[in-house]
Tab-separated table of C-alpha atoms and ligand atoms in Angstrom:
chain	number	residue	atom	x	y	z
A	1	UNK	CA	17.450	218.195	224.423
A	2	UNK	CA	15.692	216.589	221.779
A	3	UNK	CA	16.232	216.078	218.142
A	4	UNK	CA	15.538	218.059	215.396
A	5	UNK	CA	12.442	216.883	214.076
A	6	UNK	CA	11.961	213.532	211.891
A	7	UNK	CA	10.760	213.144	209.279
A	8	UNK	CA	12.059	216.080	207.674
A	9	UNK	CA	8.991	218.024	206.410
A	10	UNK	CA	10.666	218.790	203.094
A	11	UNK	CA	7.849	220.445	201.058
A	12	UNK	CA	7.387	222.123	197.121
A	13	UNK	CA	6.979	225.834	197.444
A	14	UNK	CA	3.250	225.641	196.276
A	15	UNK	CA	2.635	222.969	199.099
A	16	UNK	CA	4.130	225.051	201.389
A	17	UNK	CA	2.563	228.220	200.173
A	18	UNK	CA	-0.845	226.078	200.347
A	19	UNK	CA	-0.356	225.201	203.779
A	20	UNK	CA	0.165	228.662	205.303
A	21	UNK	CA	-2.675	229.905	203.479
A	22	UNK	CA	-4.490	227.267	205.066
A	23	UNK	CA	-3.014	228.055	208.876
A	24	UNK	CA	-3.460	231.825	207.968
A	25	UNK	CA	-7.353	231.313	207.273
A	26	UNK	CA	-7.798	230.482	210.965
A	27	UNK	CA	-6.327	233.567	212.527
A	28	UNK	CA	-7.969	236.609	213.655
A	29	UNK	CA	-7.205	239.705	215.006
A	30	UNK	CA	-6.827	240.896	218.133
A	31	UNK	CA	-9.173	243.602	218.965
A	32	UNK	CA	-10.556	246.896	217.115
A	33	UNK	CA	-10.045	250.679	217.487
A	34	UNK	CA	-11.218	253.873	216.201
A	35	UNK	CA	-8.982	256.192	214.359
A	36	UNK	CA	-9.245	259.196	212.315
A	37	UNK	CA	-9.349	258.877	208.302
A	38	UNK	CA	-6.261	259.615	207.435
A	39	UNK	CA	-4.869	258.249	209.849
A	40	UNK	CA	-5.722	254.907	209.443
A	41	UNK	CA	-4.562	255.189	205.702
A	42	UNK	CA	-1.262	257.012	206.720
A	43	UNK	CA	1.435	255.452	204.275
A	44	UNK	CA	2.930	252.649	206.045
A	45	UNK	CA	0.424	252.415	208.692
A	46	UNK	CA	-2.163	249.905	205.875
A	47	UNK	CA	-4.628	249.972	208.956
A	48	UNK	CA	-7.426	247.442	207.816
A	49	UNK	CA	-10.957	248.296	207.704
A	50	UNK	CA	-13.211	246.407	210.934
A	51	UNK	CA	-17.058	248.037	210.090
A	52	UNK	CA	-18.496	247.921	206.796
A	53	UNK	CA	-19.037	251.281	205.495
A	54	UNK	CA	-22.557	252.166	204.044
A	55	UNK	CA	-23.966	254.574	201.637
A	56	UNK	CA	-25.698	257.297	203.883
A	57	UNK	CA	-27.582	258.803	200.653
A	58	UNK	CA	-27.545	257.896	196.734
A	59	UNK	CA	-24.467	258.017	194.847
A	60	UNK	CA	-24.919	260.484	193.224
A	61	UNK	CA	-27.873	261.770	195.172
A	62	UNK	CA	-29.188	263.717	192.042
A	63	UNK	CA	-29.027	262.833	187.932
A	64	UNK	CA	-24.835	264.302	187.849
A	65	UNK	CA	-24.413	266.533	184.241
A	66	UNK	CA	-20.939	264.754	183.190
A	67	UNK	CA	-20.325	267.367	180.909
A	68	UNK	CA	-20.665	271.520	180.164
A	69	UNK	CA	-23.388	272.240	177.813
A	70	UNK	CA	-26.825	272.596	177.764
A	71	UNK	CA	-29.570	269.760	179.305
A	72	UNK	CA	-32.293	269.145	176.620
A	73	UNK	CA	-35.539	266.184	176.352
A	74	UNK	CA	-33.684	264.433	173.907
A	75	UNK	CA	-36.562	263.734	171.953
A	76	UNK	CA	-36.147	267.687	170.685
A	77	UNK	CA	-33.348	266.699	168.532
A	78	UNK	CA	-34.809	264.534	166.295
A	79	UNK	CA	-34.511	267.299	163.453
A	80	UNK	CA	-31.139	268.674	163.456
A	81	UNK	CA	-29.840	271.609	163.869
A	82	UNK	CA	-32.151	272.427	166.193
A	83	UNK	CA	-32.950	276.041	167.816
A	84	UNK	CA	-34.185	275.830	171.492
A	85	UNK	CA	-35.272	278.703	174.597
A	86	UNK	CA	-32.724	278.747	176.962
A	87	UNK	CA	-34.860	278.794	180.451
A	88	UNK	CA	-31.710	279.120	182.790
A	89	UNK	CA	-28.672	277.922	184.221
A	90	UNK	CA	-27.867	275.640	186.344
A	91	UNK	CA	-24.427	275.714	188.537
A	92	UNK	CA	-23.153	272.538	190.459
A	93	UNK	CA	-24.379	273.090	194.157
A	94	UNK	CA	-27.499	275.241	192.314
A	95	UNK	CA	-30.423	274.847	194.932
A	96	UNK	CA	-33.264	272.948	194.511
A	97	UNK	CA	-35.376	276.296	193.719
A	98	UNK	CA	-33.200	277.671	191.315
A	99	UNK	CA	-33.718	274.845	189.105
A	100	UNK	CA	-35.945	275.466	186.379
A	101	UNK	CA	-38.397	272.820	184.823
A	102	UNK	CA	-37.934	271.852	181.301
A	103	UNK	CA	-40.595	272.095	178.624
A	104	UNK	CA	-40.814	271.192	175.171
A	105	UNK	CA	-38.134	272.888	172.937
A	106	UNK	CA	-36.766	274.438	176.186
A	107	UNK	CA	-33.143	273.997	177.274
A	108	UNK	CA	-30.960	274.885	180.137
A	109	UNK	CA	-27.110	275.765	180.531
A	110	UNK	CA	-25.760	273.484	182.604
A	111	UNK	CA	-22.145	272.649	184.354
A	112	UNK	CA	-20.602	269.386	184.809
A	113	UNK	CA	-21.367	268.225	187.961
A	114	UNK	CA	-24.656	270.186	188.484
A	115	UNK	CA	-28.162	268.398	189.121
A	116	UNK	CA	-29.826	267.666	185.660
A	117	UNK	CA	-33.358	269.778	185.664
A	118	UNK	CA	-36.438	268.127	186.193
A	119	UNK	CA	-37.788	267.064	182.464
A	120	UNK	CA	-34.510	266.894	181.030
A	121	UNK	CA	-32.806	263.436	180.089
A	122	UNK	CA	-29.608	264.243	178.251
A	123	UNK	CA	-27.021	267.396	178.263
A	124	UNK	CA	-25.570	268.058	174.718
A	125	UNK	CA	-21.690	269.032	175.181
A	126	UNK	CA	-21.092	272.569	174.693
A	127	UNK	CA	-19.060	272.612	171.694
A	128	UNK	CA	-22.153	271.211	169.307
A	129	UNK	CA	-24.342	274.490	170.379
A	130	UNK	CA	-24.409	277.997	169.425
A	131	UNK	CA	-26.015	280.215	171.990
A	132	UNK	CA	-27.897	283.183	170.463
A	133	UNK	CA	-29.327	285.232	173.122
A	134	UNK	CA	-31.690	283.390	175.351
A	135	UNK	CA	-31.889	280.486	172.302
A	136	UNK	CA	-28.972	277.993	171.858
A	137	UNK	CA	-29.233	276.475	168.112
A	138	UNK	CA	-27.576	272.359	168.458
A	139	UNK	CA	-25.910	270.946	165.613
A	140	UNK	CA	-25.458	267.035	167.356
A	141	UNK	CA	-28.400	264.881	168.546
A	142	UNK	CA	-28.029	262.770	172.042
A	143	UNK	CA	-29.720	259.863	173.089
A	144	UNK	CA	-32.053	259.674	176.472
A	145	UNK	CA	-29.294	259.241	179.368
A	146	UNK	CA	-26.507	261.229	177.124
A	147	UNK	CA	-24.499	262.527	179.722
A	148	UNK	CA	-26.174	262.255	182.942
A	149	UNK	CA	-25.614	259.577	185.538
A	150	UNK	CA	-28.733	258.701	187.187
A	151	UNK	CA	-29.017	259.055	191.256
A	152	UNK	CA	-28.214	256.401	192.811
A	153	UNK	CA	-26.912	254.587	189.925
A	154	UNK	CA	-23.966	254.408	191.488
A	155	UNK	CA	-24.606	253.047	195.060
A	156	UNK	CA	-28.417	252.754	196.552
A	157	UNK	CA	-28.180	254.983	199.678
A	158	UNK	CA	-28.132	251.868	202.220
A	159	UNK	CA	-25.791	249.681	200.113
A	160	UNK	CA	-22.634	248.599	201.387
A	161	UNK	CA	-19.865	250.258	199.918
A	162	UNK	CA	-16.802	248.940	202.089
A	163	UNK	CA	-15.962	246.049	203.696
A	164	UNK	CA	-13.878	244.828	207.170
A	165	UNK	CA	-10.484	243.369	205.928
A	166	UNK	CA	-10.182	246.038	203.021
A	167	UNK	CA	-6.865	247.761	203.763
A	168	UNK	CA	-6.962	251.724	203.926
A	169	UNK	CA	-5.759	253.510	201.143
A	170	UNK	CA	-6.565	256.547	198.757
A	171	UNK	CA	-9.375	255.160	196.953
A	172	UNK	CA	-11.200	253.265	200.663
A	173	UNK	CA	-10.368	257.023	201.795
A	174	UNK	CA	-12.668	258.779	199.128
A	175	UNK	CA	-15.631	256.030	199.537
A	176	UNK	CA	-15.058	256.985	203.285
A	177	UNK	CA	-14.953	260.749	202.512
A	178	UNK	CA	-18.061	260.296	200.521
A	179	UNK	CA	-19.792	258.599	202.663
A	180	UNK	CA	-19.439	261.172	205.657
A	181	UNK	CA	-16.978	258.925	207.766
A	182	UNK	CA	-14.221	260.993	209.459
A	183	UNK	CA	-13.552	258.053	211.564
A	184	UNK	CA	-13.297	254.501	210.992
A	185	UNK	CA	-13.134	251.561	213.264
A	186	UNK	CA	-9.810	249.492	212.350
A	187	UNK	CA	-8.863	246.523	213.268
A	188	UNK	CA	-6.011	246.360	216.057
A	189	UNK	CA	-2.136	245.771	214.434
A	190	UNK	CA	-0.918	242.302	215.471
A	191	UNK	CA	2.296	242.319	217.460
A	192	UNK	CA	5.136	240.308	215.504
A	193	UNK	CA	8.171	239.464	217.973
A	194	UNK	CA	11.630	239.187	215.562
A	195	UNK	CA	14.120	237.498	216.896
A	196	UNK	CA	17.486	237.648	215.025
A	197	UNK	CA	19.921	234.791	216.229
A	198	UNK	CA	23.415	233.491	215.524
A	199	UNK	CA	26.772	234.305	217.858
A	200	UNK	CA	28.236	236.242	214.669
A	201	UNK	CA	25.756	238.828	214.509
A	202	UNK	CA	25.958	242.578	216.947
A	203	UNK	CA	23.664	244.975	216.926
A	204	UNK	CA	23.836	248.102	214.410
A	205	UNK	CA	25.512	250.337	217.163
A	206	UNK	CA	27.931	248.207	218.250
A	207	UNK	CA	31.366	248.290	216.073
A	208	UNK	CA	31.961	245.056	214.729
A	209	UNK	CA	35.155	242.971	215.438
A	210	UNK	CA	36.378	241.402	211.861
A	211	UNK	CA	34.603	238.384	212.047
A	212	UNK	CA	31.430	239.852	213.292
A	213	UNK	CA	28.290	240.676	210.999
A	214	UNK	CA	26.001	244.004	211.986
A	215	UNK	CA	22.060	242.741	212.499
A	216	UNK	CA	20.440	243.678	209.244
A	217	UNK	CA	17.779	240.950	209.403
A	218	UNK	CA	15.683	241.967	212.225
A	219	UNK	CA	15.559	245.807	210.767
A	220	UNK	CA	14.811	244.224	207.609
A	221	UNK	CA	11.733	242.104	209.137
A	222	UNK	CA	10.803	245.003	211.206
A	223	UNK	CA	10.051	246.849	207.975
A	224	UNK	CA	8.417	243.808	206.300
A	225	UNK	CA	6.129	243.476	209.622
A	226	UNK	CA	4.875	247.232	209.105
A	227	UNK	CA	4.513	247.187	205.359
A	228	UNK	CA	2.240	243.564	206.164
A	229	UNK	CA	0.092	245.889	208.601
A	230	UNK	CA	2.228	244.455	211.479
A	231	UNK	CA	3.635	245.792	214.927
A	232	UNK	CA	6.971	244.554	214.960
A	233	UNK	CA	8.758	243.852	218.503
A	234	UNK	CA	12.481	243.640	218.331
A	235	UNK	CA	13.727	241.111	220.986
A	236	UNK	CA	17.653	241.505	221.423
A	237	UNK	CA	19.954	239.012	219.380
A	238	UNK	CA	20.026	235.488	220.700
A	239	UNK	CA	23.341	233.679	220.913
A	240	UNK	CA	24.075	230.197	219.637
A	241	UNK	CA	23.694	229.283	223.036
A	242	UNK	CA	20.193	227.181	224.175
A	243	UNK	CA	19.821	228.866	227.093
A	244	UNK	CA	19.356	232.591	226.273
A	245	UNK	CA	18.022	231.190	222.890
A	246	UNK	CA	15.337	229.397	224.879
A	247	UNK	CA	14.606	232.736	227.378
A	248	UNK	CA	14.405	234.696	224.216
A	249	UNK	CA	12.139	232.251	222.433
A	250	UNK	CA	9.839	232.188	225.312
A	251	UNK	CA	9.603	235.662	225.583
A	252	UNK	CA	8.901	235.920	221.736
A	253	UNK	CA	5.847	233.322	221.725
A	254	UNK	CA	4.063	235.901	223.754
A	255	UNK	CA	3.406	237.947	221.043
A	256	UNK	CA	0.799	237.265	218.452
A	257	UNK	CA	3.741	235.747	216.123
A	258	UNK	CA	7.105	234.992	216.457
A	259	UNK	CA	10.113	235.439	213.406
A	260	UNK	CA	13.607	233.858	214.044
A	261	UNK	CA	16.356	234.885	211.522
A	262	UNK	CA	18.943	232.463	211.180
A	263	UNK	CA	19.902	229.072	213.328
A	264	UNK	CA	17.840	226.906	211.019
A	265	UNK	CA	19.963	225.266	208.795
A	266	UNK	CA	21.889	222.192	209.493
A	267	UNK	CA	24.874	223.273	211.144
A	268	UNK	CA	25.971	222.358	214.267
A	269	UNK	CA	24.676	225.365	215.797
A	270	UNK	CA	21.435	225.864	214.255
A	271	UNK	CA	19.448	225.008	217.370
A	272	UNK	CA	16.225	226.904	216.956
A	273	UNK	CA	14.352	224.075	215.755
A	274	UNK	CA	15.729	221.817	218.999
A	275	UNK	CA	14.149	224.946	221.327
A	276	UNK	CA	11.010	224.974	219.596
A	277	UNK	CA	10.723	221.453	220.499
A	278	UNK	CA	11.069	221.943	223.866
A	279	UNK	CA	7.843	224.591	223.182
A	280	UNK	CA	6.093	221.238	222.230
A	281	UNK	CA	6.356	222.550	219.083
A	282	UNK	CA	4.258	221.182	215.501
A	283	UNK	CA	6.331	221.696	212.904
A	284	UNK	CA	4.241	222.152	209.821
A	285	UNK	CA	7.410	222.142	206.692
A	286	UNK	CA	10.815	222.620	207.979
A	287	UNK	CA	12.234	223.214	204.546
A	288	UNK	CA	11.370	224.054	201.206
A	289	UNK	CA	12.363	223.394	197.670
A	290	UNK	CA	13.210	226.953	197.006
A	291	UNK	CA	16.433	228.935	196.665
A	292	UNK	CA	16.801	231.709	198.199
A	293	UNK	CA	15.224	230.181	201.570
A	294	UNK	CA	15.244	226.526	201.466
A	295	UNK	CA	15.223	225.621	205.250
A	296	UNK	CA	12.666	227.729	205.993
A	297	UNK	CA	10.787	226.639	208.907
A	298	UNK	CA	6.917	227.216	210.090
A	299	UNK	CA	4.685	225.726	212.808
A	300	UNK	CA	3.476	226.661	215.990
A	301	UNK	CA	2.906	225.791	219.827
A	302	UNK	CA	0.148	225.657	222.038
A	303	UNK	CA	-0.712	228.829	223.816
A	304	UNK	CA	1.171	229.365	227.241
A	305	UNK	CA	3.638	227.092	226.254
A	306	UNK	CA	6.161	230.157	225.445
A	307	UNK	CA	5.281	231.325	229.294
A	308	UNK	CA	5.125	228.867	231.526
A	309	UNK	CA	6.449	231.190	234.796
A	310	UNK	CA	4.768	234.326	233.861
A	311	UNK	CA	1.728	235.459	234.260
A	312	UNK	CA	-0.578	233.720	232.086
A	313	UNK	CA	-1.706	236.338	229.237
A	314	UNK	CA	-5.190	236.492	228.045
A	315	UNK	CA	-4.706	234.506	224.300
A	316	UNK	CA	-7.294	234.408	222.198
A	317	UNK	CA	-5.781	231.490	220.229
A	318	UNK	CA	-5.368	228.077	221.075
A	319	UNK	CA	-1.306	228.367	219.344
A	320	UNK	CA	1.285	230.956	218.704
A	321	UNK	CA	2.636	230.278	215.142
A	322	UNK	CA	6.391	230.841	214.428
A	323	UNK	CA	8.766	231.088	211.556
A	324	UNK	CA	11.938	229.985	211.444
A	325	UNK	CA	13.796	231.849	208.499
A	326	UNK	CA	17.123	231.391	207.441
A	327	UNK	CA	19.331	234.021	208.020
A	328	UNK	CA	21.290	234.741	204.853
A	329	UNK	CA	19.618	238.078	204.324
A	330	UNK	CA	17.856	237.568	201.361
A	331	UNK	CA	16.787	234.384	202.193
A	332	UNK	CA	15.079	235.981	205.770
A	333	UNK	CA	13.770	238.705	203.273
A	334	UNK	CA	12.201	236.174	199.908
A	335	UNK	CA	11.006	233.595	202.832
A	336	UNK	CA	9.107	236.475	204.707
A	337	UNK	CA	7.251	237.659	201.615
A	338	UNK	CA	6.871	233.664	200.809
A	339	UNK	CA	5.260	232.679	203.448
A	340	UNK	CA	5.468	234.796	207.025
A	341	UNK	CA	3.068	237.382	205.051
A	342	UNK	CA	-0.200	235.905	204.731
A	343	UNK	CA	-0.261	235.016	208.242
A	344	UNK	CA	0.653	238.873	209.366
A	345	UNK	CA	-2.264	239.679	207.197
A	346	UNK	CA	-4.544	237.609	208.435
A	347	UNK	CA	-4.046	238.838	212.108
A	348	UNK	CA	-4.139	242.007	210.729
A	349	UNK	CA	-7.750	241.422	209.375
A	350	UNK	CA	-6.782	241.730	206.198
A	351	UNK	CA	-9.116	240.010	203.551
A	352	UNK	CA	-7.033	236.683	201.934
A	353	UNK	CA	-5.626	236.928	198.780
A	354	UNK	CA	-3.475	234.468	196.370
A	355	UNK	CA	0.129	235.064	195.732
A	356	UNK	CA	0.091	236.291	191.735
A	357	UNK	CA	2.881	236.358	189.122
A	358	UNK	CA	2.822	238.469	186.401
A	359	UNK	CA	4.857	237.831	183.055
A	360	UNK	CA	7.699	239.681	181.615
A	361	UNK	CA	9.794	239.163	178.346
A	362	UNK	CA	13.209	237.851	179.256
A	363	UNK	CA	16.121	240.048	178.018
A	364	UNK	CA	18.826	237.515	178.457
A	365	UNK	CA	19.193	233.701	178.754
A	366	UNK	CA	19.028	231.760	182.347
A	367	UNK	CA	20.830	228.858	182.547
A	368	UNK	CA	20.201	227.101	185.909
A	369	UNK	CA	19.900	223.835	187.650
A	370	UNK	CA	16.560	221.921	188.740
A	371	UNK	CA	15.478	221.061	191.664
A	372	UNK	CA	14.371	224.220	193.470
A	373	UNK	CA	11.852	226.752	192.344
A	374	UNK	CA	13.917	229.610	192.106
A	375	UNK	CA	13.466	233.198	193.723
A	376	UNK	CA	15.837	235.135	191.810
A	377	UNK	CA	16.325	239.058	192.408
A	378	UNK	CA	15.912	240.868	189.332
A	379	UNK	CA	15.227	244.397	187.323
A	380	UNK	CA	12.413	244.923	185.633
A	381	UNK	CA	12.569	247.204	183.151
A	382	UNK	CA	10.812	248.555	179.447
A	383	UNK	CA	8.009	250.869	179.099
A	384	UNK	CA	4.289	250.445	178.717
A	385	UNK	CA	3.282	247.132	177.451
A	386	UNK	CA	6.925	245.921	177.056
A	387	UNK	CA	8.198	245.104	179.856
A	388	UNK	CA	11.166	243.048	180.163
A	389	UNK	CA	13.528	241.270	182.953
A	390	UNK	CA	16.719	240.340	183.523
A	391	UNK	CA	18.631	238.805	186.311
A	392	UNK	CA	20.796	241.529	188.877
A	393	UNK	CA	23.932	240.578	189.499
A	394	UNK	CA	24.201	239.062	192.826
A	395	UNK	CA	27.162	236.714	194.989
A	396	UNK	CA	24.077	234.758	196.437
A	397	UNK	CA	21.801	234.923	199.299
A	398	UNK	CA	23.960	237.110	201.585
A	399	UNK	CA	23.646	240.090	198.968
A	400	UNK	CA	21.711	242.572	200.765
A	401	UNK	CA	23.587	245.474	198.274
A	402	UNK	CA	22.175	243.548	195.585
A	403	UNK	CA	18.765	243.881	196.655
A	404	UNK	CA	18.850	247.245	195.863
A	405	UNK	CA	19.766	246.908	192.471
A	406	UNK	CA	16.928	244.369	192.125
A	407	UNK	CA	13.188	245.317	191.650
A	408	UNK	CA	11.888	242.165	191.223
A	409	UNK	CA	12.341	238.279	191.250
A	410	UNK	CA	12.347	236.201	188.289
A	411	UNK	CA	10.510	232.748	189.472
A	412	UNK	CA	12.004	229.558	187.603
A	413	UNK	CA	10.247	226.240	187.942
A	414	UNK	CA	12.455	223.717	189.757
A	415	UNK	CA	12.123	221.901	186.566
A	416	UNK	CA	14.246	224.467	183.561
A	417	UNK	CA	18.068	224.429	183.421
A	418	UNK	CA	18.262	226.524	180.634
A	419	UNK	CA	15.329	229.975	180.083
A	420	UNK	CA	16.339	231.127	175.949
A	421	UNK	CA	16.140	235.343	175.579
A	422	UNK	CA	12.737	236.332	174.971
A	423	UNK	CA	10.821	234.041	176.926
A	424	UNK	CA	8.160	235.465	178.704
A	425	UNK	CA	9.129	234.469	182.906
A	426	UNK	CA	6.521	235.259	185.680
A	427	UNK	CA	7.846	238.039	187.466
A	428	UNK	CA	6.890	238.796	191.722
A	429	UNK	CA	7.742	242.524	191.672
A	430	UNK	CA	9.004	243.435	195.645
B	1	LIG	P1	22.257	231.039	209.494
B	1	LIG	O1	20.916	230.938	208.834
B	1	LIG	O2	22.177	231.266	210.959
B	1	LIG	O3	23.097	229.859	209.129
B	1	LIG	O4	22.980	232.306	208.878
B	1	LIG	C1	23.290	232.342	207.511
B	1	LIG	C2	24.099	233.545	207.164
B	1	LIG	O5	23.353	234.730	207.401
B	1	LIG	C3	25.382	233.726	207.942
B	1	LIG	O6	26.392	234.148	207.037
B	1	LIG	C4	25.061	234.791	208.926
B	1	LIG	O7	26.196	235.517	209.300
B	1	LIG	C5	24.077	235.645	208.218
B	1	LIG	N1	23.158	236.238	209.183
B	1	LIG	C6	22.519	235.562	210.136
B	1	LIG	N2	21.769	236.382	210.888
B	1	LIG	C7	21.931	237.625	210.385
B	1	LIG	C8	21.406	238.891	210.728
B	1	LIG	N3	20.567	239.049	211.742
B	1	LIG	N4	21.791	239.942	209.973
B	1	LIG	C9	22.635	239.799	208.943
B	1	LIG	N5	23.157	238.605	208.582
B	1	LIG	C10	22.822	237.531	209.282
B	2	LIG	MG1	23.501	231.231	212.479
């Protein structure tokens, strides 16, 4: 068995960040399928888009009245108030026919959302008018365009309205909707094998002797895989033990991406990073300067390498990538969101995006050490544009209780012992 990797590929959390991004860029997904609308937007299911979507007529495909009132030739009001023949009315869904054609001095009721007539270029709201009969007297002038939004001002029928890698959701739904699409072709989930390891830990429905700790990670990752737009596969709990380790590791690489929880640090036991090896494994950081997470692992092995006496799969990458998280629960959880989520993404077809922190005023002061950029769970709280943070009380990284409490992290620069009240911190919500 060889050793665990040298040099240790100690990295800073934007370096490492960086470097996944990079990875991530060069993955794919697997394969396409169609699926009904709202099914591919179901909550939870984030199907990504695979087709562009296109406008199959103008948006709006007739000038839109925004308002109720009365559509006028703006040019009428220049005089105010102003008494004008009422020629009709026009409904939303009126037909073409039942439109009239507006003269001089000639107005027509009108609804919001009904085709402007032909000859009129504004609609005056209804509360400046008077109607009298079949003459409306208006008391506020409007300007050519008042209230009307042009066809096809808002997509040219032909125009591209979605794109492949946008991830389903209410408002991809109503471009869809508009568009006429009751089906959509998605992008295939990736399969995500999670492989929870360490001699300690049983499975949910097993009681626990004293000593023993129930398997929250790989339920934890499973639900991380499906809110990423993965498929997650749950392999059974490997032992500290290299053999069924190595089995289950093998059997894991077949998927499109491998998680192991736990059996990375430097303990005697930790020997995922040995098995990986024997994988032929390229080990891109094998720690980070972060806390919650720090020996957080990534890399990846050739293709085939995780099957060498099965049948030969048909991959359609040259690697399998892995992660190697550590298993204190919120470690496995911060590191996954870190790092193991861009490259679920991108198999999932998602579109790349940048990690982004937003600010919040500090309610109380921080007093920390440097060295690691710091992950810390936290509640954000205030109301409207005040919002502030403050840590959650936690008794470290095996706190999954504390989680709860927490919706947020507070991110400290490896570089500040000591964050004063009031500061404004940048905040990754969860
Ligand atoms: P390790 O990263 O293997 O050193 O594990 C660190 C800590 O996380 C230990 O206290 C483990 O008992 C705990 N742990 C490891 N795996 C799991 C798991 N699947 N579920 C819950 N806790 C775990
Ligand atoms: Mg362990």
């Amino acid at each position: 068995m060889s050793a665990v990797p040298e040099p240790c590929l100690l990295l800073s959390f934007e370096d490492a960040r960086h470097l996944v991004e990079h990875h991530a860029a060069t993955q794919h997904p697997r394969g396409k399928e169609l699926v009904e609308l709202l099914d591919g937007a179901a909550a939870g299911a984030g199907q990504v888009l695979a087709e562009p979507v296109f406008a199959d007529r103008n948006f709006p495909p007739f000038p839109r009245a925004m308002r109720d009132g009365y559509a006028v030739r703006a040019s009428d009001l220049s005089q105010l108030p102003v008494t004008l023949e009422v020629v009709g009315e026009v409904k939303a869904g009126a037909a073409k026919r039942d439109i009239p054609v507006l003269q001089a001095s000639q107005a027509a009721s009108i609804m919001t959302g009904a085709p402007a007539p032909p000859g009129a270029d504004a609609v005056v709201m209804v509360e400046y008018t008077t109607r009298q009969g079949d003459r409306v007297q208006i008391t506020k002038a409007v300007a050519a365009g008042d209230n009307i939004v042009p066809a096809g001002s808002e997509a040219k029928r032909g125009e591209r309205l979605l794109s492949p890698g946008l991830r389903l959701d209410y408002r991809a739904v109503a471009v869809a909707a508009s568009a006429g699409k009751s089906r959509l072709l998605v992008y295939r989930k990736p399969q995500v094998a999670i492989l929870a390891t360490g001699d300690e830990v049983v499975d949910i429905d097993v009681p626990p002797r004293a000593t023993q700790i129930r398997n929250s990670n790989s339920y934890s990752l499973a639900a991380q895989v499906q809110a990423a737009g993965g498929e997650p596969l749950l392999l059974s709990i490997a032992p500290d033990k290299p053999a069924r380790l190595r089995e289950l590791i093998a059997y894991g690489l077949e998927a499109d991406l491998l998680l192991l929880a736990g059996g990375v640090s430097m303990g005697r036991y930790d020997l995922v990073e040995q098995i990986l090896e024997e994988f032929r494994a390229e080990f891109f950081f094998t720690s980070v300067r972060i806390q919650p997470g720090k020996p957080a692992v990534f890399g990846r092995v050739p293709s085939g390498a995780g099957a060498p006496a099965r049948e030969q799969v048909e991959s359609t990458s040259a690697h399998t990538y892995f992660f190697g998280l550590p298993g204190n629960p919120v470690s496995t959880m911060v590191t996954f969101e870190l790092f193991a989520r861009p490259v679920i993404e991108a198999l999932a077809g998602v579109a790349p995006r940048k990690l982004v922190l937003l600010n919040a005023s500090l309610k109380s002061e921080i007093k920390t050490k440097t060295g690691l950029k710091r992950f810390l769970p936290a509640i954000l709280s205030g109301e409207f544009e005040h919002a502030e943070v403050e840590l959650a009380a936690w008794q470290g990284s095996g706190d999954v209780a504390a989680m709860v409490r927490a919706n947020c992290y507070i991110v400290i620069p490896p570089d500040r012992e000591q964050i004063a009240a009031g500061e404004r911190v940048p905040v990754l919500l969860m």
